[in-house]
Amino acid sequence: MTDEERAFFRRLIEEGIPFNAFLGLKVLHLEPGDCRLLLPFRSEFVGDARRGALHGGVISTLIDVCGGFTVWSRGHVDDRVATIDLRVDYLMPAVDGDIVAHGRLRLLGNRVGNAQVEVFSREHPDRLLAEGKGVYNIRRRR
């Protein structure tokens, strides 16, 4: 991956996709087949007010975005990647703090890629909050 490609993906993740920009996603690390994204805590993301825990939909979105870019990072910037299937296991509540997703490429074919994503607390990286698997359709540039 060239510096120019890395900059393209960073801009796309952080600014180019309006929903990601709304969430405030930040790229911590991006190499081919390996991606780490930060989701800053915002009270608007809370789904369980009694515990202050993030809504599961916010966590699954983070997993999906991280998995998709993990797969895409092994391709070309002109390729297109879309989610086929996403599975999420919520292991612990994500309360009062930023969370990080770490995606790793598991399988890459010509038309399909598979990524494994772990979500953990930024302050407590040993605390696994959720994990997910994403299967992504790849439409290669012509």
Tab-separated table of N, CA and C in Angstrom:
chain	number	residue	atom	x	y	z
A	1	MET	N	0.850	-1.177	0.000
A	1	MET	CA	0.000	0.000	0.000
A	1	MET	C	0.894	1.239	0.000
A	2	THR	N	0.640	2.115	-0.941
A	2	THR	CA	1.423	3.346	-1.024
A	2	THR	C	0.898	4.359	-0.004
A	3	ASP	N	1.699	5.374	0.266
A	3	ASP	CA	1.254	6.444	1.162
A	3	ASP	C	0.028	7.149	0.593
A	4	GLU	N	-0.017	7.278	-0.732
A	4	GLU	CA	-1.161	7.920	-1.387
A	4	GLU	C	-2.442	7.093	-1.194
A	5	GLU	N	-2.332	5.780	-1.334
A	5	GLU	CA	-3.500	4.910	-1.118
A	5	GLU	C	-3.952	4.958	0.338
A	6	ARG	N	-2.994	4.938	1.258
A	6	ARG	CA	-3.325	5.006	2.683
A	6	ARG	C	-4.046	6.318	2.994
A	7	ALA	N	-3.572	7.413	2.425
A	7	ALA	CA	-4.213	8.719	2.630
A	7	ALA	C	-5.622	8.730	2.040
A	8	PHE	N	-5.797	8.092	0.873
A	8	PHE	CA	-7.128	8.000	0.263
A	8	PHE	C	-8.098	7.279	1.198
A	9	PHE	N	-7.691	6.110	1.694
A	9	PHE	CA	-8.565	5.339	2.585
A	9	PHE	C	-8.859	6.112	3.874
A	10	ARG	N	-7.844	6.774	4.429
A	10	ARG	CA	-8.043	7.554	5.657
A	10	ARG	C	-9.082	8.654	5.431
A	11	ARG	N	-8.937	9.390	4.340
A	11	ARG	CA	-9.905	10.457	4.038
A	11	ARG	C	-11.301	9.885	3.827
A	12	LEU	N	-11.378	8.771	3.122
A	12	LEU	CA	-12.680	8.158	2.862
A	12	LEU	C	-13.344	7.707	4.159
A	13	ILE	N	-12.589	7.049	5.023
A	13	ILE	CA	-13.140	6.568	6.291
A	13	ILE	C	-13.560	7.735	7.179
A	14	GLU	N	-12.695	8.728	7.326
A	14	GLU	CA	-12.936	9.795	8.298
A	14	GLU	C	-13.840	10.907	7.787
A	15	GLU	N	-13.796	11.190	6.474
A	15	GLU	CA	-14.527	12.348	5.952
A	15	GLU	C	-15.421	12.043	4.762
A	16	GLY	N	-15.034	11.074	3.950
A	16	GLY	CA	-15.708	10.848	2.680
A	16	GLY	C	-17.042	10.136	2.767
A	17	ILE	N	-17.260	9.388	3.827
A	17	ILE	CA	-18.537	8.702	4.037
A	17	ILE	C	-19.258	9.454	5.154
A	18	PRO	N	-20.347	10.147	4.835
A	18	PRO	CA	-21.002	11.006	5.821
A	18	PRO	C	-21.361	10.308	7.137
A	19	PHE	N	-21.818	9.060	7.080
A	19	PHE	CA	-22.187	8.360	8.315
A	19	PHE	C	-20.964	8.140	9.201
A	20	ASN	N	-19.837	7.773	8.601
A	20	ASN	CA	-18.606	7.604	9.372
A	20	ASN	C	-18.167	8.923	9.999
A	21	ALA	N	-18.284	10.008	9.240
A	21	ALA	CA	-17.922	11.329	9.769
A	21	ALA	C	-18.827	11.699	10.940
A	22	PHE	N	-20.123	11.395	10.820
A	22	PHE	CA	-21.072	11.657	11.907
A	22	PHE	C	-20.669	10.890	13.170
A	23	LEU	N	-20.237	9.642	12.990
A	23	LEU	CA	-19.812	8.834	14.134
A	23	LEU	C	-18.489	9.318	14.719
A	24	GLY	N	-17.699	10.027	13.909
A	24	GLY	CA	-16.398	10.508	14.368
A	24	GLY	C	-15.296	9.468	14.265
A	25	LEU	N	-15.457	8.488	13.377
A	25	LEU	CA	-14.455	7.431	13.243
A	25	LEU	C	-13.094	8.003	12.866
A	26	LYS	N	-12.055	7.445	13.475
A	26	LYS	CA	-10.676	7.846	13.195
A	26	LYS	C	-9.840	6.608	12.902
A	27	VAL	N	-8.958	6.727	11.931
A	27	VAL	CA	-8.048	5.639	11.588
A	27	VAL	C	-6.849	5.694	12.529
A	28	LEU	N	-6.607	4.599	13.232
A	28	LEU	CA	-5.421	4.494	14.080
A	28	LEU	C	-4.286	3.788	13.350
A	29	HIS	N	-4.657	2.856	12.470
A	29	HIS	CA	-3.660	2.043	11.771
A	29	HIS	C	-4.311	1.463	10.524
A	30	LEU	N	-3.588	1.474	9.420
A	30	LEU	CA	-4.101	0.853	8.205
A	30	LEU	C	-2.941	0.335	7.371
A	31	GLU	N	-2.883	-0.961	7.252
A	31	GLU	CA	-1.937	-1.663	6.391
A	31	GLU	C	-2.748	-2.697	5.623
A	32	PRO	N	-2.227	-3.227	4.537
A	32	PRO	CA	-2.991	-4.224	3.790
A	32	PRO	C	-3.415	-5.403	4.676
A	33	GLY	N	-4.725	-5.581	4.797
A	33	GLY	CA	-5.268	-6.688	5.582
A	33	GLY	C	-5.296	-6.463	7.075
A	34	ASP	N	-5.014	-5.250	7.530
A	34	ASP	CA	-4.974	-4.962	8.965
A	34	ASP	C	-5.418	-3.517	9.194
A	35	CYS	N	-6.485	-3.335	9.971
A	35	CYS	CA	-7.068	-2.003	10.159
A	35	CYS	C	-7.478	-1.815	11.615
A	36	ARG	N	-7.183	-0.638	12.173
A	36	ARG	CA	-7.661	-0.280	13.513
A	36	ARG	C	-8.364	1.064	13.424
A	37	LEU	N	-9.610	1.081	13.927
A	37	LEU	CA	-10.415	2.301	13.932
A	37	LEU	C	-10.811	2.655	15.352
A	38	LEU	N	-10.882	3.954	15.616
A	38	LEU	CA	-11.311	4.478	16.908
A	38	LEU	C	-12.703	5.069	16.774
A	39	LEU	N	-13.570	4.720	17.718
A	39	LEU	CA	-14.885	5.350	17.826
A	39	LEU	C	-14.905	6.125	19.139
A	40	PRO	N	-14.840	7.469	19.076
A	40	PRO	CA	-14.900	8.269	20.301
A	40	PRO	C	-16.275	8.146	20.961
A	41	PHE	N	-16.271	8.042	22.272
A	41	PHE	CA	-17.530	7.933	23.018
A	41	PHE	C	-18.329	9.226	22.892
A	42	ARG	N	-19.625	9.075	22.657
A	42	ARG	CA	-20.570	10.193	22.694
A	42	ARG	C	-21.822	9.706	23.398
A	43	SER	N	-22.378	10.539	24.227
A	43	SER	CA	-23.565	10.140	24.990
A	43	SER	C	-24.736	9.789	24.080
A	44	GLU	N	-24.760	10.350	22.868
A	44	GLU	CA	-25.840	10.038	21.924
A	44	GLU	C	-25.791	8.586	21.448
A	45	PHE	N	-24.685	7.906	21.646
A	45	PHE	CA	-24.540	6.514	21.211
A	45	PHE	C	-25.011	5.510	22.264
A	46	VAL	N	-25.385	5.997	23.436
A	46	VAL	CA	-25.794	5.106	24.526
A	46	VAL	C	-27.140	4.471	24.203
A	47	GLY	N	-27.200	3.151	24.383
A	47	GLY	CA	-28.441	2.413	24.153
A	47	GLY	C	-29.047	1.880	25.434
A	48	ASP	N	-28.269	1.816	26.503
A	48	ASP	CA	-28.748	1.377	27.812
A	48	ASP	C	-28.400	2.481	28.805
A	49	ALA	N	-29.372	3.347	29.051
A	49	ALA	CA	-29.131	4.533	29.884
A	49	ALA	C	-28.794	4.173	31.327
A	50	ARG	N	-29.314	3.058	31.816
A	50	ARG	CA	-29.027	2.679	33.209
A	50	ARG	C	-27.552	2.358	33.411
A	51	ARG	N	-26.947	1.726	32.428
A	51	ARG	CA	-25.531	1.358	32.540
A	51	ARG	C	-24.611	2.317	31.792
A	52	GLY	N	-25.187	3.126	30.917
A	52	GLY	CA	-24.366	3.997	30.081
A	52	GLY	C	-23.646	3.231	28.985
A	53	ALA	N	-24.216	2.105	28.581
A	53	ALA	CA	-23.576	1.240	27.583
A	53	ALA	C	-23.954	1.665	26.167
A	54	LEU	N	-22.988	1.561	25.279
A	54	LEU	CA	-23.229	1.889	23.877
A	54	LEU	C	-24.278	0.960	23.273
A	55	HIS	N	-25.036	1.497	22.342
A	55	HIS	CA	-26.027	0.714	21.602
A	55	HIS	C	-25.305	-0.316	20.729
A	56	GLY	N	-25.848	-1.509	20.661
A	56	GLY	CA	-25.241	-2.566	19.859
A	56	GLY	C	-25.124	-2.216	18.390
A	57	GLY	N	-26.048	-1.410	17.888
A	57	GLY	CA	-25.991	-1.012	16.482
A	57	GLY	C	-24.773	-0.164	16.163
A	58	VAL	N	-24.349	0.647	17.125
A	58	VAL	CA	-23.146	1.461	16.938
A	58	VAL	C	-21.916	0.549	16.874
A	59	ILE	N	-21.893	-0.441	17.751
A	59	ILE	CA	-20.771	-1.383	17.772
A	59	ILE	C	-20.742	-2.212	16.488
A	60	SER	N	-21.902	-2.682	16.047
A	60	SER	CA	-21.923	-3.485	14.815
A	60	SER	C	-21.536	-2.642	13.600
A	61	THR	N	-21.900	-1.371	13.599
A	61	THR	CA	-21.477	-0.483	12.515
A	61	THR	C	-19.960	-0.351	12.491
A	62	LEU	N	-19.361	-0.159	13.652
A	62	LEU	CA	-17.900	-0.065	13.747
A	62	LEU	C	-17.246	-1.341	13.212
A	63	ILE	N	-17.788	-2.492	13.581
A	63	ILE	CA	-17.257	-3.772	13.107
A	63	ILE	C	-17.381	-3.867	11.589
A	64	ASP	N	-18.523	-3.481	11.057
A	64	ASP	CA	-18.755	-3.561	9.615
A	64	ASP	C	-17.801	-2.653	8.842
A	65	VAL	N	-17.653	-1.426	9.292
A	65	VAL	CA	-16.756	-0.484	8.608
A	65	VAL	C	-15.314	-0.984	8.678
A	66	CYS	N	-14.898	-1.412	9.843
A	66	CYS	CA	-13.525	-1.893	10.017
A	66	CYS	C	-13.276	-3.137	9.163
A	67	GLY	N	-14.209	-4.067	9.164
A	67	GLY	CA	-14.060	-5.275	8.355
A	67	GLY	C	-14.016	-4.974	6.871
A	68	GLY	N	-14.886	-4.084	6.425
A	68	GLY	CA	-14.916	-3.727	5.009
A	68	GLY	C	-13.625	-3.088	4.539
A	69	PHE	N	-13.097	-2.181	5.336
A	69	PHE	CA	-11.845	-1.532	4.939
A	69	PHE	C	-10.640	-2.452	5.115
A	70	THR	N	-10.737	-3.412	6.025
A	70	THR	CA	-9.681	-4.419	6.144
A	70	THR	C	-9.565	-5.205	4.841
A	71	VAL	N	-10.707	-5.604	4.292
A	71	VAL	CA	-10.722	-6.325	3.012
A	71	VAL	C	-10.282	-5.403	1.878
A	72	TRP	N	-10.868	-4.216	1.819
A	72	TRP	CA	-10.579	-3.278	0.725
A	72	TRP	C	-9.101	-2.893	0.685
A	73	SER	N	-8.471	-2.834	1.851
A	73	SER	CA	-7.071	-2.411	1.912
A	73	SER	C	-6.135	-3.362	1.175
A	74	ARG	N	-6.602	-4.552	0.856
A	74	ARG	CA	-5.798	-5.505	0.083
A	74	ARG	C	-6.079	-5.412	-1.412
A	75	GLY	N	-6.987	-4.532	-1.779
A	75	GLY	CA	-7.335	-4.379	-3.184
A	75	GLY	C	-6.826	-3.068	-3.749
A	76	HIS	N	-7.577	-2.534	-4.675
A	76	HIS	CA	-7.249	-1.280	-5.344
A	76	HIS	C	-8.272	-0.232	-4.916
A	77	VAL	N	-7.863	1.021	-4.878
A	77	VAL	CA	-8.777	2.080	-4.438
A	77	VAL	C	-10.013	2.185	-5.323
A	78	ASP	N	-9.927	1.742	-6.570
A	78	ASP	CA	-11.085	1.791	-7.468
A	78	ASP	C	-12.001	0.577	-7.342
A	79	ASP	N	-11.610	-0.429	-6.554
A	79	ASP	CA	-12.500	-1.561	-6.293
A	79	ASP	C	-13.690	-1.076	-5.473
A	80	ARG	N	-14.718	-1.872	-5.422
A	80	ARG	CA	-15.880	-1.577	-4.582
A	80	ARG	C	-16.107	-2.759	-3.657
A	81	VAL	N	-16.412	-2.474	-2.405
A	81	VAL	CA	-16.620	-3.517	-1.404
A	81	VAL	C	-17.977	-3.290	-0.753
A	82	ALA	N	-18.768	-4.359	-0.643
A	82	ALA	CA	-20.092	-4.283	-0.017
A	82	ALA	C	-20.289	-5.494	0.892
A	83	THR	N	-20.989	-5.285	1.980
A	83	THR	CA	-21.225	-6.346	2.957
A	83	THR	C	-22.199	-7.384	2.417
A	84	ILE	N	-21.807	-8.648	2.516
A	84	ILE	CA	-22.694	-9.767	2.211
A	84	ILE	C	-23.327	-10.271	3.504
A	85	ASP	N	-22.497	-10.471	4.525
A	85	ASP	CA	-22.977	-11.022	5.790
A	85	ASP	C	-22.136	-10.452	6.924
A	86	LEU	N	-22.785	-10.240	8.056
A	86	LEU	CA	-22.095	-9.722	9.235
A	86	LEU	C	-22.625	-10.443	10.461
A	87	ARG	N	-21.708	-10.970	11.251
A	87	ARG	CA	-22.081	-11.633	12.499
A	87	ARG	C	-21.345	-10.935	13.635
A	88	VAL	N	-22.083	-10.624	14.699
A	88	VAL	CA	-21.498	-9.929	15.841
A	88	VAL	C	-21.844	-10.675	17.121
A	89	ASP	N	-20.847	-10.880	17.966
A	89	ASP	CA	-21.051	-11.406	19.314
A	89	ASP	C	-20.705	-10.291	20.290
A	90	TYR	N	-21.684	-9.906	21.111
A	90	TYR	CA	-21.484	-8.881	22.132
A	90	TYR	C	-21.077	-9.593	23.413
A	91	LEU	N	-19.874	-9.322	23.897
A	91	LEU	CA	-19.321	-10.063	25.021
A	91	LEU	C	-19.427	-9.317	26.341
A	92	MET	N	-19.270	-8.010	26.304
A	92	MET	CA	-19.351	-7.169	27.502
A	92	MET	C	-19.922	-5.820	27.098
A	93	PRO	N	-20.600	-5.132	28.019
A	93	PRO	CA	-21.092	-3.796	27.676
A	93	PRO	C	-19.934	-2.812	27.494
A	94	ALA	N	-20.079	-1.945	26.515
A	94	ALA	CA	-19.099	-0.881	26.274
A	94	ALA	C	-19.607	0.364	26.987
A	95	VAL	N	-18.986	0.694	28.108
A	95	VAL	CA	-19.466	1.806	28.928
A	95	VAL	C	-18.428	2.919	29.023
A	96	ASP	N	-18.928	4.153	28.920
A	96	ASP	CA	-18.165	5.371	29.206
A	96	ASP	C	-16.724	5.389	28.724
A	97	GLY	N	-16.538	5.272	27.459
A	97	GLY	CA	-15.177	5.407	26.956
A	97	GLY	C	-15.096	5.103	25.477
A	98	ASP	N	-14.004	5.562	24.890
A	98	ASP	CA	-13.752	5.296	23.478
A	98	ASP	C	-13.540	3.803	23.270
A	99	ILE	N	-13.906	3.325	22.076
A	99	ILE	CA	-13.662	1.928	21.744
A	99	ILE	C	-12.856	1.843	20.455
A	100	VAL	N	-12.152	0.739	20.313
A	100	VAL	CA	-11.283	0.503	19.164
A	100	VAL	C	-11.680	-0.815	18.515
A	101	ALA	N	-11.716	-0.819	17.192
A	101	ALA	CA	-11.935	-2.049	16.430
A	101	ALA	C	-10.640	-2.409	15.721
A	102	HIS	N	-10.292	-3.689	15.776
A	102	HIS	CA	-9.095	-4.177	15.087
A	102	HIS	C	-9.521	-5.272	14.123
A	103	GLY	N	-9.390	-4.988	12.837
A	103	GLY	CA	-9.770	-5.944	11.806
A	103	GLY	C	-8.567	-6.621	11.190
A	104	ARG	N	-8.712	-7.934	10.973
A	104	ARG	CA	-7.662	-8.724	10.327
A	104	ARG	C	-8.283	-9.526	9.191
A	105	LEU	N	-7.606	-9.535	8.088
A	105	LEU	CA	-8.076	-10.299	6.939
A	105	LEU	C	-7.930	-11.788	7.219
A	106	ARG	N	-8.998	-12.542	6.975
A	106	ARG	CA	-8.971	-13.993	7.172
A	106	ARG	C	-8.881	-14.736	5.848
A	107	LEU	N	-9.541	-14.210	4.824
A	107	LEU	CA	-9.590	-14.881	3.531
A	107	LEU	C	-9.839	-13.830	2.465
A	108	LEU	N	-9.138	-13.953	1.357
A	108	LEU	CA	-9.348	-13.031	0.253
A	108	LEU	C	-9.363	-13.806	-1.051
A	109	GLY	N	-10.490	-13.739	-1.725
A	109	GLY	CA	-10.606	-14.330	-3.047
A	109	GLY	C	-10.735	-13.228	-4.078
A	110	ASN	N	-11.056	-13.599	-5.300
A	110	ASN	CA	-11.199	-12.605	-6.347
A	110	ASN	C	-12.460	-11.768	-6.171
A	111	ARG	N	-13.515	-12.377	-5.620
A	111	ARG	CA	-14.791	-11.666	-5.485
A	111	ARG	C	-15.311	-11.559	-4.062
A	112	VAL	N	-14.710	-12.287	-3.138
A	112	VAL	CA	-15.198	-12.298	-1.757
A	112	VAL	C	-14.021	-12.212	-0.797
A	113	GLY	N	-14.196	-11.409	0.258
A	113	GLY	CA	-13.206	-11.319	1.320
A	113	GLY	C	-13.865	-11.527	2.661
A	114	ASN	N	-13.092	-12.011	3.629
A	114	ASN	CA	-13.598	-12.290	4.966
A	114	ASN	C	-12.662	-11.637	5.976
A	115	ALA	N	-13.245	-10.912	6.926
A	115	ALA	CA	-12.447	-10.249	7.960
A	115	ALA	C	-12.972	-10.609	9.340
A	116	GLN	N	-12.056	-10.716	10.290
A	116	GLN	CA	-12.364	-10.926	11.708
A	116	GLN	C	-12.072	-9.607	12.415
A	117	VAL	N	-13.011	-9.137	13.234
A	117	VAL	CA	-12.846	-7.849	13.916
A	117	VAL	C	-13.072	-8.028	15.412
A	118	GLU	N	-12.168	-7.490	16.208
A	118	GLU	CA	-12.318	-7.466	17.666
A	118	GLU	C	-12.505	-6.024	18.106
A	119	VAL	N	-13.400	-5.825	19.064
A	119	VAL	CA	-13.663	-4.492	19.606
A	119	VAL	C	-13.287	-4.505	21.078
A	120	PHE	N	-12.531	-3.505	21.480
A	120	PHE	CA	-12.106	-3.425	22.868
A	120	PHE	C	-12.103	-1.979	23.334
A	121	SER	N	-12.043	-1.805	24.628
A	121	SER	CA	-11.981	-0.485	25.237
A	121	SER	C	-10.605	0.122	24.968
A	122	ARG	N	-10.586	1.402	24.623
A	122	ARG	CA	-9.292	2.065	24.383
A	122	ARG	C	-8.459	2.105	25.660
A	123	GLU	N	-9.118	2.340	26.779
A	123	GLU	CA	-8.407	2.430	28.055
A	123	GLU	C	-7.990	1.067	28.591
A	124	HIS	N	-8.726	0.033	28.200
A	124	HIS	CA	-8.457	-1.324	28.685
A	124	HIS	C	-8.391	-2.276	27.491
A	125	PRO	N	-7.281	-2.272	26.750
A	125	PRO	CA	-7.204	-3.075	25.532
A	125	PRO	C	-7.305	-4.579	25.768
A	126	ASP	N	-7.157	-5.007	27.012
A	126	ASP	CA	-7.302	-6.429	27.320
A	126	ASP	C	-8.767	-6.816	27.545
A	127	ARG	N	-9.666	-5.844	27.494
A	127	ARG	CA	-11.091	-6.088	27.732
A	127	ARG	C	-11.815	-6.189	26.387
A	128	LEU	N	-12.035	-7.415	25.938
A	128	LEU	CA	-12.720	-7.660	24.673
A	128	LEU	C	-14.217	-7.438	24.863
A	129	LEU	N	-14.768	-6.486	24.117
A	129	LEU	CA	-16.178	-6.114	24.255
A	129	LEU	C	-17.072	-6.837	23.258
A	130	ALA	N	-16.568	-7.017	22.056
A	130	ALA	CA	-17.351	-7.675	21.003
A	130	ALA	C	-16.390	-8.199	19.950
A	131	GLU	N	-16.880	-9.162	19.192
A	131	GLU	CA	-16.114	-9.634	18.050
A	131	GLU	C	-17.079	-9.935	16.925
A	132	GLY	N	-16.586	-9.787	15.721
A	132	GLY	CA	-17.452	-10.004	14.577
A	132	GLY	C	-16.706	-10.575	13.394
A	133	LYS	N	-17.490	-11.156	12.501
A	133	LYS	CA	-16.969	-11.666	11.236
A	133	LYS	C	-17.782	-11.038	10.128
A	134	GLY	N	-17.093	-10.527	9.146
A	134	GLY	CA	-17.771	-9.945	7.999
A	134	GLY	C	-17.352	-10.629	6.715
A	135	VAL	N	-18.321	-10.841	5.848
A	135	VAL	CA	-18.064	-11.378	4.517
A	135	VAL	C	-18.434	-10.269	3.542
A	136	TYR	N	-17.526	-9.957	2.628
A	136	TYR	CA	-17.685	-8.790	1.769
A	136	TYR	C	-17.536	-9.161	0.298
A	137	ASN	N	-18.436	-8.638	-0.513
A	137	ASN	CA	-18.361	-8.771	-1.962
A	137	ASN	C	-17.351	-7.748	-2.479
A	138	ILE	N	-16.501	-8.180	-3.381
A	138	ILE	CA	-15.502	-7.291	-3.969
A	138	ILE	C	-15.796	-7.171	-5.459
A	139	ARG	N	-16.016	-5.966	-5.887
A	139	ARG	CA	-16.184	-5.709	-7.318
A	139	ARG	C	-14.899	-5.038	-7.786
A	140	ARG	N	-14.108	-5.798	-8.513
A	140	ARG	CA	-12.787	-5.333	-8.943
A	140	ARG	C	-12.898	-4.280	-10.032
A	141	ARG	N	-11.957	-3.356	-10.006
A	141	ARG	CA	-11.899	-2.336	-11.060
A	141	ARG	C	-11.616	-3.028	-12.381
A	142	ARG	N	-12.024	-2.409	-13.416
A	142	ARG	CA	-11.812	-3.018	-14.748
A	142	ARG	C	-10.516	-2.580	-15.350
